[in-house]
Coordinates of C-alpha atoms and ligand atoms in Angstrom, one line a residue:
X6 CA 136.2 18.8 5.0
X7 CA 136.2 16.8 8.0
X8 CA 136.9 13.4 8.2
X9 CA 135.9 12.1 11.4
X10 CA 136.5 11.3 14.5
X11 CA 139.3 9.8 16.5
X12 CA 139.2 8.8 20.0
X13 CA 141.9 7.7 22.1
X14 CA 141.9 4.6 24.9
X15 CA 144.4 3.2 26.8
X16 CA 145.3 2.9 30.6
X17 CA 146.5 5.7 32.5
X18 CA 150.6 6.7 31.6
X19 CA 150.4 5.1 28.5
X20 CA 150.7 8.5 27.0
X21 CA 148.2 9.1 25.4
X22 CA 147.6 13.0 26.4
X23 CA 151.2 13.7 25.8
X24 CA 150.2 11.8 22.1
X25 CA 146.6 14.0 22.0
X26 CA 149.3 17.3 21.7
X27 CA 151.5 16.0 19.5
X28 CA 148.7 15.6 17.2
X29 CA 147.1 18.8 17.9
X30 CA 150.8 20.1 17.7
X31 CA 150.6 24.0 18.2
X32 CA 146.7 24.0 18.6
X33 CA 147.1 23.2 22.2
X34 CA 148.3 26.8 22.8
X35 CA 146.2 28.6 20.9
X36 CA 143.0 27.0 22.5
X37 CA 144.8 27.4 25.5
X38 CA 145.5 31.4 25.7
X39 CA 141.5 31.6 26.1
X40 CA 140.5 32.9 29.1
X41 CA 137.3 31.5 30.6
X42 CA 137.4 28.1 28.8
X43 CA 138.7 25.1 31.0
X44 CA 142.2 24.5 30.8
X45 CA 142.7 20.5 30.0
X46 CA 141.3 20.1 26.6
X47 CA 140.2 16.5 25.8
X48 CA 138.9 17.6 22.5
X49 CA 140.6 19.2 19.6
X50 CA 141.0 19.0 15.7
X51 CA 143.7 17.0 14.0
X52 CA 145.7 17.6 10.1
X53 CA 147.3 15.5 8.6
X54 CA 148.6 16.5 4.9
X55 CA 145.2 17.4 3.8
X56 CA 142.6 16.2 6.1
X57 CA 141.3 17.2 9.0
X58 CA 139.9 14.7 12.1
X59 CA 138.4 15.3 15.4
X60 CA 140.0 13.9 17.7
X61 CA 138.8 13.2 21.7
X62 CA 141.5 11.7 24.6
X63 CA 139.1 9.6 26.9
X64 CA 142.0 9.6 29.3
X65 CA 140.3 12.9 30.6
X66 CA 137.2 11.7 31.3
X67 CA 137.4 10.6 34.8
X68 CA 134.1 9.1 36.7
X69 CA 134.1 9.9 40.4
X70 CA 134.7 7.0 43.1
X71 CA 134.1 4.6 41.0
X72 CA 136.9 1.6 40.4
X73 CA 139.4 1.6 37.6
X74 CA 138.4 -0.9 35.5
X75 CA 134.8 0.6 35.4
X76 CA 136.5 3.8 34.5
X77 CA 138.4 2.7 31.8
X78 CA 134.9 0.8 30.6
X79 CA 133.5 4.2 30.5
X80 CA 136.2 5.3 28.3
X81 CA 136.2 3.1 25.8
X82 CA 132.1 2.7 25.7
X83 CA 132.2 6.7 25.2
X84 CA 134.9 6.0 22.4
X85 CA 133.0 3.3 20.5
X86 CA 129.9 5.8 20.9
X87 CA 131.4 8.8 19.6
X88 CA 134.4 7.8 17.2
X89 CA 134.8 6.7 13.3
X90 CA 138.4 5.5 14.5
X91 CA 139.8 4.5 17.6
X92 CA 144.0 5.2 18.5
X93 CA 144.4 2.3 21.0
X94 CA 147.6 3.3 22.6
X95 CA 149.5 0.7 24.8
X96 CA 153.3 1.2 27.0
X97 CA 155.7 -0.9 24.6
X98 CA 157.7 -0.9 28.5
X99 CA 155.3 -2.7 30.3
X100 CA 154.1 -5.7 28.2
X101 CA 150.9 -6.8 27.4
X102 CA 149.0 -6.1 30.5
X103 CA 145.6 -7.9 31.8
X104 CA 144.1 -4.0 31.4
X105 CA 145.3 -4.5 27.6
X106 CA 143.9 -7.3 27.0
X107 CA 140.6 -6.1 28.5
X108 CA 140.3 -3.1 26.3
X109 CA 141.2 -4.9 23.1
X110 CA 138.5 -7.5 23.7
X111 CA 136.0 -4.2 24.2
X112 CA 137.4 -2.8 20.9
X113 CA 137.4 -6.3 18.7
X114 CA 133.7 -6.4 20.0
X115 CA 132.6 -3.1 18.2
X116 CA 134.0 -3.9 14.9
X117 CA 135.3 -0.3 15.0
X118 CA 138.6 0.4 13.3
X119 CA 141.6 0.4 15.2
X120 CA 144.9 1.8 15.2
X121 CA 147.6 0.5 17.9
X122 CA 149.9 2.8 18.9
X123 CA 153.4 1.1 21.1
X124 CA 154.1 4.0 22.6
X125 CA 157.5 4.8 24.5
X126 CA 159.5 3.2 22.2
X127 CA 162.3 6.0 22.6
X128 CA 165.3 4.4 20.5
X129 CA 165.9 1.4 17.9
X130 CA 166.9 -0.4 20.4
X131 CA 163.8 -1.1 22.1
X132 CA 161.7 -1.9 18.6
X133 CA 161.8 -5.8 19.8
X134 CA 158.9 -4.3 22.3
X135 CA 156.5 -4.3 19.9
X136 CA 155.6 -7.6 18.7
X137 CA 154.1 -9.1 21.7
X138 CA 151.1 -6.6 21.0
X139 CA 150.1 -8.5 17.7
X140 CA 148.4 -11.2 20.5
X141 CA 145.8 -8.5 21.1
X142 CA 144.3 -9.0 17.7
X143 CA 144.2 -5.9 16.3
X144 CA 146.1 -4.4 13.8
X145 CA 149.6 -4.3 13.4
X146 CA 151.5 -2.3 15.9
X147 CA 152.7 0.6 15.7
X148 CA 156.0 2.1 17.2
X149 CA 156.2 5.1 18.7
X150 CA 157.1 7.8 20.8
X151 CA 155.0 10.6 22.6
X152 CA 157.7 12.7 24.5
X153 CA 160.1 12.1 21.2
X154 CA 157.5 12.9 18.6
X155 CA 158.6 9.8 16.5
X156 CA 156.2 7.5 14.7
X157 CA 153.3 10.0 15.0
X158 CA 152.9 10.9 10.9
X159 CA 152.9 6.7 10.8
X160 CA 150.0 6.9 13.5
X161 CA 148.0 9.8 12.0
X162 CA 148.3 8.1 8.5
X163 CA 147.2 4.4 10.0
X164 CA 143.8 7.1 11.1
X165 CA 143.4 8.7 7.6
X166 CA 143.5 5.4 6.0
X167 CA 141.3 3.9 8.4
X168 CA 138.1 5.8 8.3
X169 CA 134.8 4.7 6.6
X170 CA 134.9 5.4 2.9
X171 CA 131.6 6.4 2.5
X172 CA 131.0 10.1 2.5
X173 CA 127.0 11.0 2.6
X174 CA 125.6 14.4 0.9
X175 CA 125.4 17.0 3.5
X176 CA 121.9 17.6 4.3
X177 CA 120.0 20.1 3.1
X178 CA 119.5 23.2 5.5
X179 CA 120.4 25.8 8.1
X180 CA 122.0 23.1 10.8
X181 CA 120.9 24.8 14.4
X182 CA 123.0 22.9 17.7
X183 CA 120.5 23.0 20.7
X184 CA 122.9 23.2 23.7
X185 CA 123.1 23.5 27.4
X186 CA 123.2 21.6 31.0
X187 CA 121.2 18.4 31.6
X188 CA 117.7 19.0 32.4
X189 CA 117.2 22.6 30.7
X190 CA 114.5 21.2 28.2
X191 CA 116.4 20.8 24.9
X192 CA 115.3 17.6 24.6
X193 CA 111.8 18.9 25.2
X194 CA 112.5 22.1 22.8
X195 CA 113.5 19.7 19.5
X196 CA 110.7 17.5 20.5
X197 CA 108.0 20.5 20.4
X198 CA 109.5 21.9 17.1
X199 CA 109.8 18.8 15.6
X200 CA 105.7 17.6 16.6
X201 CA 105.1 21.4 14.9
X202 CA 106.8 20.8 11.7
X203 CA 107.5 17.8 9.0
X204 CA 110.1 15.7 10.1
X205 CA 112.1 14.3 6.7
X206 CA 113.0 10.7 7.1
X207 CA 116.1 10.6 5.3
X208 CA 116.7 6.9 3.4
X209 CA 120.0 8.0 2.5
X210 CA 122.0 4.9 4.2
X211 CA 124.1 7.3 6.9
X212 CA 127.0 6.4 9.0
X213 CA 126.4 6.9 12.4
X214 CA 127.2 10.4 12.6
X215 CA 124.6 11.7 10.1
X216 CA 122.2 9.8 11.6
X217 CA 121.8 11.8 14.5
X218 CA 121.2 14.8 12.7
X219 CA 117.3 15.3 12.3
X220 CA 116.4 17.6 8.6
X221 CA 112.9 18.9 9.2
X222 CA 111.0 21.7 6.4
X223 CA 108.4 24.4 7.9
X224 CA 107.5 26.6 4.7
X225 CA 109.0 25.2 2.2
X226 CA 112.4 25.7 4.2
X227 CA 114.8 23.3 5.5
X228 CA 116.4 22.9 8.8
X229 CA 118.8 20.3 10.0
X230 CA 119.3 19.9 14.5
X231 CA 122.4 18.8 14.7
X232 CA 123.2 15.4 17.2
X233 CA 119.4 14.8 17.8
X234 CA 120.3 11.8 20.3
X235 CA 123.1 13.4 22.2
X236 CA 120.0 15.7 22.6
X237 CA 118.0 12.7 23.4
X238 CA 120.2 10.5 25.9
X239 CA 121.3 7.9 23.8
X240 CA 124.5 7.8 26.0
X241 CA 121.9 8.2 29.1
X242 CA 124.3 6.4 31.6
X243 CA 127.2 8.9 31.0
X244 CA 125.3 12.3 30.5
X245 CA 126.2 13.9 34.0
X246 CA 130.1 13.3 33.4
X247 CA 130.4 17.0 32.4
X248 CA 133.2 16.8 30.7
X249 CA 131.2 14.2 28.3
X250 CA 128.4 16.6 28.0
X251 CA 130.9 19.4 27.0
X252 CA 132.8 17.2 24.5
X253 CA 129.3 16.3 23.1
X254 CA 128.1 20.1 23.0
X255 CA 131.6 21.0 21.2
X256 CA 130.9 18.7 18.6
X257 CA 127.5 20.2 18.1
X258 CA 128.8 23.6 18.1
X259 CA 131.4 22.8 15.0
X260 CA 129.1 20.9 13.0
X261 CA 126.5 23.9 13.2
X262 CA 125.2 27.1 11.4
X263 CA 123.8 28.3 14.6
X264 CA 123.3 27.6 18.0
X265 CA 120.6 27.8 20.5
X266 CA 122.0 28.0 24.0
X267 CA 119.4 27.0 26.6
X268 CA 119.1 28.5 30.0
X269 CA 116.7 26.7 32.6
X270 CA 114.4 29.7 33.7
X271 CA 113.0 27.5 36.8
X272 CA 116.6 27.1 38.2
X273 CA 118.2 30.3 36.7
X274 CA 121.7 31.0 35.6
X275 CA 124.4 28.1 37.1
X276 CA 128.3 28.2 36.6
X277 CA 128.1 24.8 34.2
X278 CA 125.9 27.4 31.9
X279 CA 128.7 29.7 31.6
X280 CA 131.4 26.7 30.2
X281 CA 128.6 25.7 27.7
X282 CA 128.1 29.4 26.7
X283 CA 132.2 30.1 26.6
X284 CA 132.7 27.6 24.1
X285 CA 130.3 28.4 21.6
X286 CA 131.3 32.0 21.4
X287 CA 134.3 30.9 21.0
X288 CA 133.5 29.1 18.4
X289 CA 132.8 32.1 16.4
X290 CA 128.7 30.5 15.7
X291 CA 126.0 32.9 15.6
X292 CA 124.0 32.8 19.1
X293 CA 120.5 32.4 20.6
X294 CA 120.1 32.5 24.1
X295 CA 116.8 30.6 25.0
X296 CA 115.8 31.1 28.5
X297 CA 113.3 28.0 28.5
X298 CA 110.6 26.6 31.0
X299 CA 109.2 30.7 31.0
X300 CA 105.8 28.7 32.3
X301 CA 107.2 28.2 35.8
X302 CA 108.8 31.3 36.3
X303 CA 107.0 33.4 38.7
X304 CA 106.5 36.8 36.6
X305 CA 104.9 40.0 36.9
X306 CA 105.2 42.8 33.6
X307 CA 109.2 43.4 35.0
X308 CA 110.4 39.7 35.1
X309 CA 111.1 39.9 31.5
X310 CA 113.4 42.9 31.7
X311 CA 115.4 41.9 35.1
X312 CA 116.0 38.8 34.1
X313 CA 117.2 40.2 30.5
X314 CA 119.9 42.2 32.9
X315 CA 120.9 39.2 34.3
X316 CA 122.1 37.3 31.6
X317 CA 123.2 40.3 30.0
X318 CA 125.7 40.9 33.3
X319 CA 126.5 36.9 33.3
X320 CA 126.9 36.6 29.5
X321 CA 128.8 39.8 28.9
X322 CA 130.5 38.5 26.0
X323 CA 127.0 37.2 24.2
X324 CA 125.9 40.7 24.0
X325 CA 125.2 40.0 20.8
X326 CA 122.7 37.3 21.1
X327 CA 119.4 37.9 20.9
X328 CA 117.4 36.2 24.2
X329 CA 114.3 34.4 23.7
X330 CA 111.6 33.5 26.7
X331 CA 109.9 30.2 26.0
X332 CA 108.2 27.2 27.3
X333 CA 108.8 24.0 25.4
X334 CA 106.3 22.7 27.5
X335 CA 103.3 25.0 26.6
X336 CA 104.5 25.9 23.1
X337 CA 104.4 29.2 24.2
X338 CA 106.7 31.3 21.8
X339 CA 108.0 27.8 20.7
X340 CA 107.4 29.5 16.8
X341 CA 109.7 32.1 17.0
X342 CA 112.9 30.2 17.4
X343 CA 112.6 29.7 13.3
X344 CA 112.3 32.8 12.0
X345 CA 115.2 33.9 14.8
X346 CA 117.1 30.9 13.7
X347 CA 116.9 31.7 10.0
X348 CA 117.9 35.7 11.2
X349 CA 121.2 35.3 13.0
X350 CA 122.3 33.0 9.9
X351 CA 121.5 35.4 7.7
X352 CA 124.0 37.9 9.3
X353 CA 126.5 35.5 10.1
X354 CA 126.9 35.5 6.3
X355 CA 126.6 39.0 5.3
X356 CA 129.0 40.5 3.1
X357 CA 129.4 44.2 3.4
X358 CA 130.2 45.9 0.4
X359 CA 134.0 47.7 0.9
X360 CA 133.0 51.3 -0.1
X361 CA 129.4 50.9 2.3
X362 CA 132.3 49.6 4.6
X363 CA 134.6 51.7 4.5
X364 CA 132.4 54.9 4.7
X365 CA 131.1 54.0 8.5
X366 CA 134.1 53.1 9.5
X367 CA 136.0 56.1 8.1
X368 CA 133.1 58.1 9.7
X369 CA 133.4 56.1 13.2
X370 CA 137.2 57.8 13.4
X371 CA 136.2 61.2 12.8
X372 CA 133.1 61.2 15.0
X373 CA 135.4 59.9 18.1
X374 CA 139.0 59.5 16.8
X375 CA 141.3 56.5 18.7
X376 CA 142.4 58.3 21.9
X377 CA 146.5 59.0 22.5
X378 CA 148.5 56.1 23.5
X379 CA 151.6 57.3 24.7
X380 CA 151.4 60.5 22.4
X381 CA 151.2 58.2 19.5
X382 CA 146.8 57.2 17.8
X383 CA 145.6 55.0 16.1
X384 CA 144.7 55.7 12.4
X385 CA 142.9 53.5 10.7
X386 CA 143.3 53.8 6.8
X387 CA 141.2 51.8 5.3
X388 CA 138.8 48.9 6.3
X389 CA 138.2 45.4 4.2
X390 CA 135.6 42.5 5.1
X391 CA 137.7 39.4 4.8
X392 CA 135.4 36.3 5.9
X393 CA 131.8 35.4 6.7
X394 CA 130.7 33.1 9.7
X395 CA 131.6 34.6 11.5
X396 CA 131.9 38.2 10.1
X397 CA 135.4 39.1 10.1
X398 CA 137.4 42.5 9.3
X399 CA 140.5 43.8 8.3
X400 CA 141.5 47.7 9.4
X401 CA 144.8 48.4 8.1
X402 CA 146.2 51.0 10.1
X403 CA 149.1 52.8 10.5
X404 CA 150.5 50.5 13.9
X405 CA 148.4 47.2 15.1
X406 CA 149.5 47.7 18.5
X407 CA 147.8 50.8 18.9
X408 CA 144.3 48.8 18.8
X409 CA 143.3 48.9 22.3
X410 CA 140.1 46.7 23.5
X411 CA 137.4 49.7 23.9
X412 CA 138.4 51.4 20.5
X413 CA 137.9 47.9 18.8
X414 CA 134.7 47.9 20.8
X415 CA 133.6 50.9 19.5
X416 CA 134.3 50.4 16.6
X417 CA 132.0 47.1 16.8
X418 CA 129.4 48.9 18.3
X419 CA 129.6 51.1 15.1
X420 CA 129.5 48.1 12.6
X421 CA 126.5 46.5 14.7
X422 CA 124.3 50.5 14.5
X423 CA 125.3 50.0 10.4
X424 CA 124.6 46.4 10.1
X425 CA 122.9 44.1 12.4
X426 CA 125.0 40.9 12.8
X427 CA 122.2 40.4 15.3
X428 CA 123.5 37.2 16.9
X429 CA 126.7 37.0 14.9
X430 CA 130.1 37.3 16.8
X431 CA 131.9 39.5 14.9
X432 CA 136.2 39.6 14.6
X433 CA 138.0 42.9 14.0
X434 CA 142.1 42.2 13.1
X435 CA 144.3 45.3 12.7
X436 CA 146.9 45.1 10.4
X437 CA 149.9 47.4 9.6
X438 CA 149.6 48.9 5.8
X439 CA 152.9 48.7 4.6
Ligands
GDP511 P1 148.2 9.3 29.9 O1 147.8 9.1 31.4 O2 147.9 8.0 29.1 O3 147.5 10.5 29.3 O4 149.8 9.5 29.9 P2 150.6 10.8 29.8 O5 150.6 11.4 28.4 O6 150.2 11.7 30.9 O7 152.1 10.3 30.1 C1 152.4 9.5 31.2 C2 153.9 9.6 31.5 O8 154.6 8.9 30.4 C3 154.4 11.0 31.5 O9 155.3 11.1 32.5 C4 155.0 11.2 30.2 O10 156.1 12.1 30.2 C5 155.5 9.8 29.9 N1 155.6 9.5 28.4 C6 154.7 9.8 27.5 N2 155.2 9.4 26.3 C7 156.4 8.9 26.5 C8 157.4 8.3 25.6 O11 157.2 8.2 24.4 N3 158.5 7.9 26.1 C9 158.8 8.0 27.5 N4 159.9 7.5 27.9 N5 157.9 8.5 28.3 C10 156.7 9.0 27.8
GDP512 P1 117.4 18.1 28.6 O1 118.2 17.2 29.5 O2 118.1 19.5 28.5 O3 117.1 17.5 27.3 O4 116.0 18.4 29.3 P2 114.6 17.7 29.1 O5 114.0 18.1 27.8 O6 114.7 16.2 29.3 O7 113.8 18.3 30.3 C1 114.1 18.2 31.6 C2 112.9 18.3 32.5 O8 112.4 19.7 32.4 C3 111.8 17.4 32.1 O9 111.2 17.0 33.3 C4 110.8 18.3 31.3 O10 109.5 17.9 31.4 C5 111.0 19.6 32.0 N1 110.8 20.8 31.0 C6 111.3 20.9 29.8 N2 110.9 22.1 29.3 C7 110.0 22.6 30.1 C8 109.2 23.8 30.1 O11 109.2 24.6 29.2 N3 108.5 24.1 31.3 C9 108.5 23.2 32.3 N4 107.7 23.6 33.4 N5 109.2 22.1 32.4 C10 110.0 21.8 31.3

């Protein structure tokens, strides 16, 4: 269960991205290792004892030639906009500084909670630092230090305690993200399924994160689209930071069942598409490329197939993901992205039964056997479906290291001719049976 959202503020070398890691302790490397997926995270998940928190450093969120101060005003509007919480953090060195006091006044204004973090307060003797920070008005200050790693379990139980009580009943329904650049139509693709089918009005009284979540029915079945203003521009003035678009689509991505990844077919494939793809692959969500605006594309009866090439050769890694051609704008195949939606969820959550398992595997090795590795093969002995959403299996076998990429390929490719998982990712892990 996720609690919410933290977001960080502060001036630049407070320390707050050396205090971002600390909290995301050895997350930071994990997220790091993968390939494709832009190095400096601003965006990450938090523990702490039980819970788990978003958390979001506005420190990386940098607007181009534009003066400090509106920079850090950017930061902290984006952190009353997105967070539950907000970590103010402030050098315990320097004083109060006019740049504190500006921020404070920014953060007393939204009413959100706050947490103070003094941070470089290294040793004991510099503890005196701290009290000159109660004149900001916020809460009491907190000591701490970022390159140390003291005070942080003080910090990240000042955030546990200080999110909103309230805890609504999860909507009902498959929850679909609609993702992509600016100006690919997703705004115009929620707004033509949503004019097609019965929009529920929820009167549950919601905190501001549930509230942008839009529950719709079409048959008798219920869908939720996940972050319908991010989708619609509430935050208009910031939208082209792309970093702020990303951290938005990430957010979507985690709180989803499935995502629709939209592709402008008027200006075709752009780099920024393949960022927004990586991350929700990585994500493990099932995926449904929608190449959108199929109106203004130019077309005779082979458009359909080259242009399926070419986000086949662009998206290698969604190979999976079935591709839809539509025009939010027309309508025209606008009904189809439900009963696709509903599809790709349903094999993101199928269990396959071990012995049904177990015989394609144990049939994929003796049709093509795992080639010689050094005179030593793989042998897989038995095979074990461990988690759904995404699909994920176990092959003990008799070395791990012996798995080599095109083997666990194949044997993918085997699972998908037995299965489906149409749209699913799917994770094979080799263990040693011992
Ligand atoms: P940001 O710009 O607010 O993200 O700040 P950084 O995390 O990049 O830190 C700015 C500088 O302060 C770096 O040189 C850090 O090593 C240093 N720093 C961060 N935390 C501490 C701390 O607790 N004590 C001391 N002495 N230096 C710190
Ligand atoms: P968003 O930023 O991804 O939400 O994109 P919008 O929905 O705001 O659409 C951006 C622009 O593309 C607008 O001018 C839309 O009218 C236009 N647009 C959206 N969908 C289509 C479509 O299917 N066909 C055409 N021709 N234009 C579209």
């Amino acid at each position: 269960m996720i609690k919410g959202v933290v977001a960080i503020v502060g001036r630049p070398n407070v320390g707050k991205s050396t205090i971002f890691n600390r909290i995301l302790g050895e997350r930071v490397s994990i997220v790091e290792d993968t390939p494709g997926v832009t190095r400096d995270r601003i965006y990450g998940k938090g523990t702490w004892l039980t819970q788990d928190f978003r958390i979001i450093d506005t420190g990386g969120i940098q607007l181009e030639n534009q003066p400090f101060q509106e920079e850090i005003k950017a930061q902290v509007e984006i952190a009353i906009e997105e967070a539950d919480v907000i970590l103010f953090i402030v050098n315990g060195r320097d004083g109060v500084t006019g740049d504190d006091e500006f921020i404070a006044r920014m953060l007393r204004r939204s009413g959100k909670p706050v947490v103070l973090a003094v941070n470089k307060i290294d040793d004991a003797t510099l503890q005196g630092n701290i009290y000159e920070f109660y004149a900001l008005g916020l809460s009491e200050p907190i000591a701490v230090s970022g390159s140390h790693g003291i005070g942080i379990g003080d910090v990240m139980d000042a955030l546990v305690e200080a999110f909103p009580e309230k805890q609504q009943p999860e909507l009902e329904g498959i929850r679909f993200a609609v993702i992509g650049r600016p100006n690919v139509g997703k705004s115009s693709l929620v707004n033509a399924l949503l004019k097609e089918e019965r929009v529920i009005v929820s009167d549950i009284e919601g905190t501001t994160r549930d509230a942008i979540d839009t529950p719709f029915e079409q048959d008798g079945k219920h869908y939720v689209v996940v972050d319908t203003a991010g989708i619609r521009k509430r935050g208009k003035v910031y939208e082209n930071i792309e970093k702020y678009s990303v951290l938005r689509a990430m957010s979507a991505i985690e709180r989803c069942d499935v995502v629709l990844f939209v592709i402008d077919g008027e200006s075709g494939i752009r780099e920024q598409d393949k960022h927004v793809a990586g991350y929700a692959h990585e994500a493990g969500k099932p995926i449904i490329i929608v190449y959108n605006k199929w109106d203004a594309v130019e077309k005779d009866e082979k458009t359909m197939n080259r242009v399926t090439e070419q986000i086949r050769t662009q998206f290698v890694y969604l190979s999976y993901a079935p591709i839809l051609f539509v025009s939010a704008k027309t309508h025209q195949r606008v009904n189809t992205l439900l009963p696709m939606i509903e599809d790709v969820y349903h094999y993101s959550q199928l269990r396959i039964a071990t012995n049904v398992l177990n015989e394609v595997v144990m049939d994929a090795q003796l049709t093509t056997p795992a080639p010689t590795h050094n005179g030593q093969r793989l042998k897989i002995l038995y095979a074990s479906q461990v988690a759904v959403a995404p699909p994920t299996f176990v092959l003990f076998v008799n070395d791990p290291q012996l798995l080599h990429f095109s083997y666990r390929r194949y044997i993918e490719n085997r699972l998908r001719e037995a299965f489906g998982f149409d749209g699913s990712p799917i994770r094979i892990i080799a263990r040693s049976k011992d």
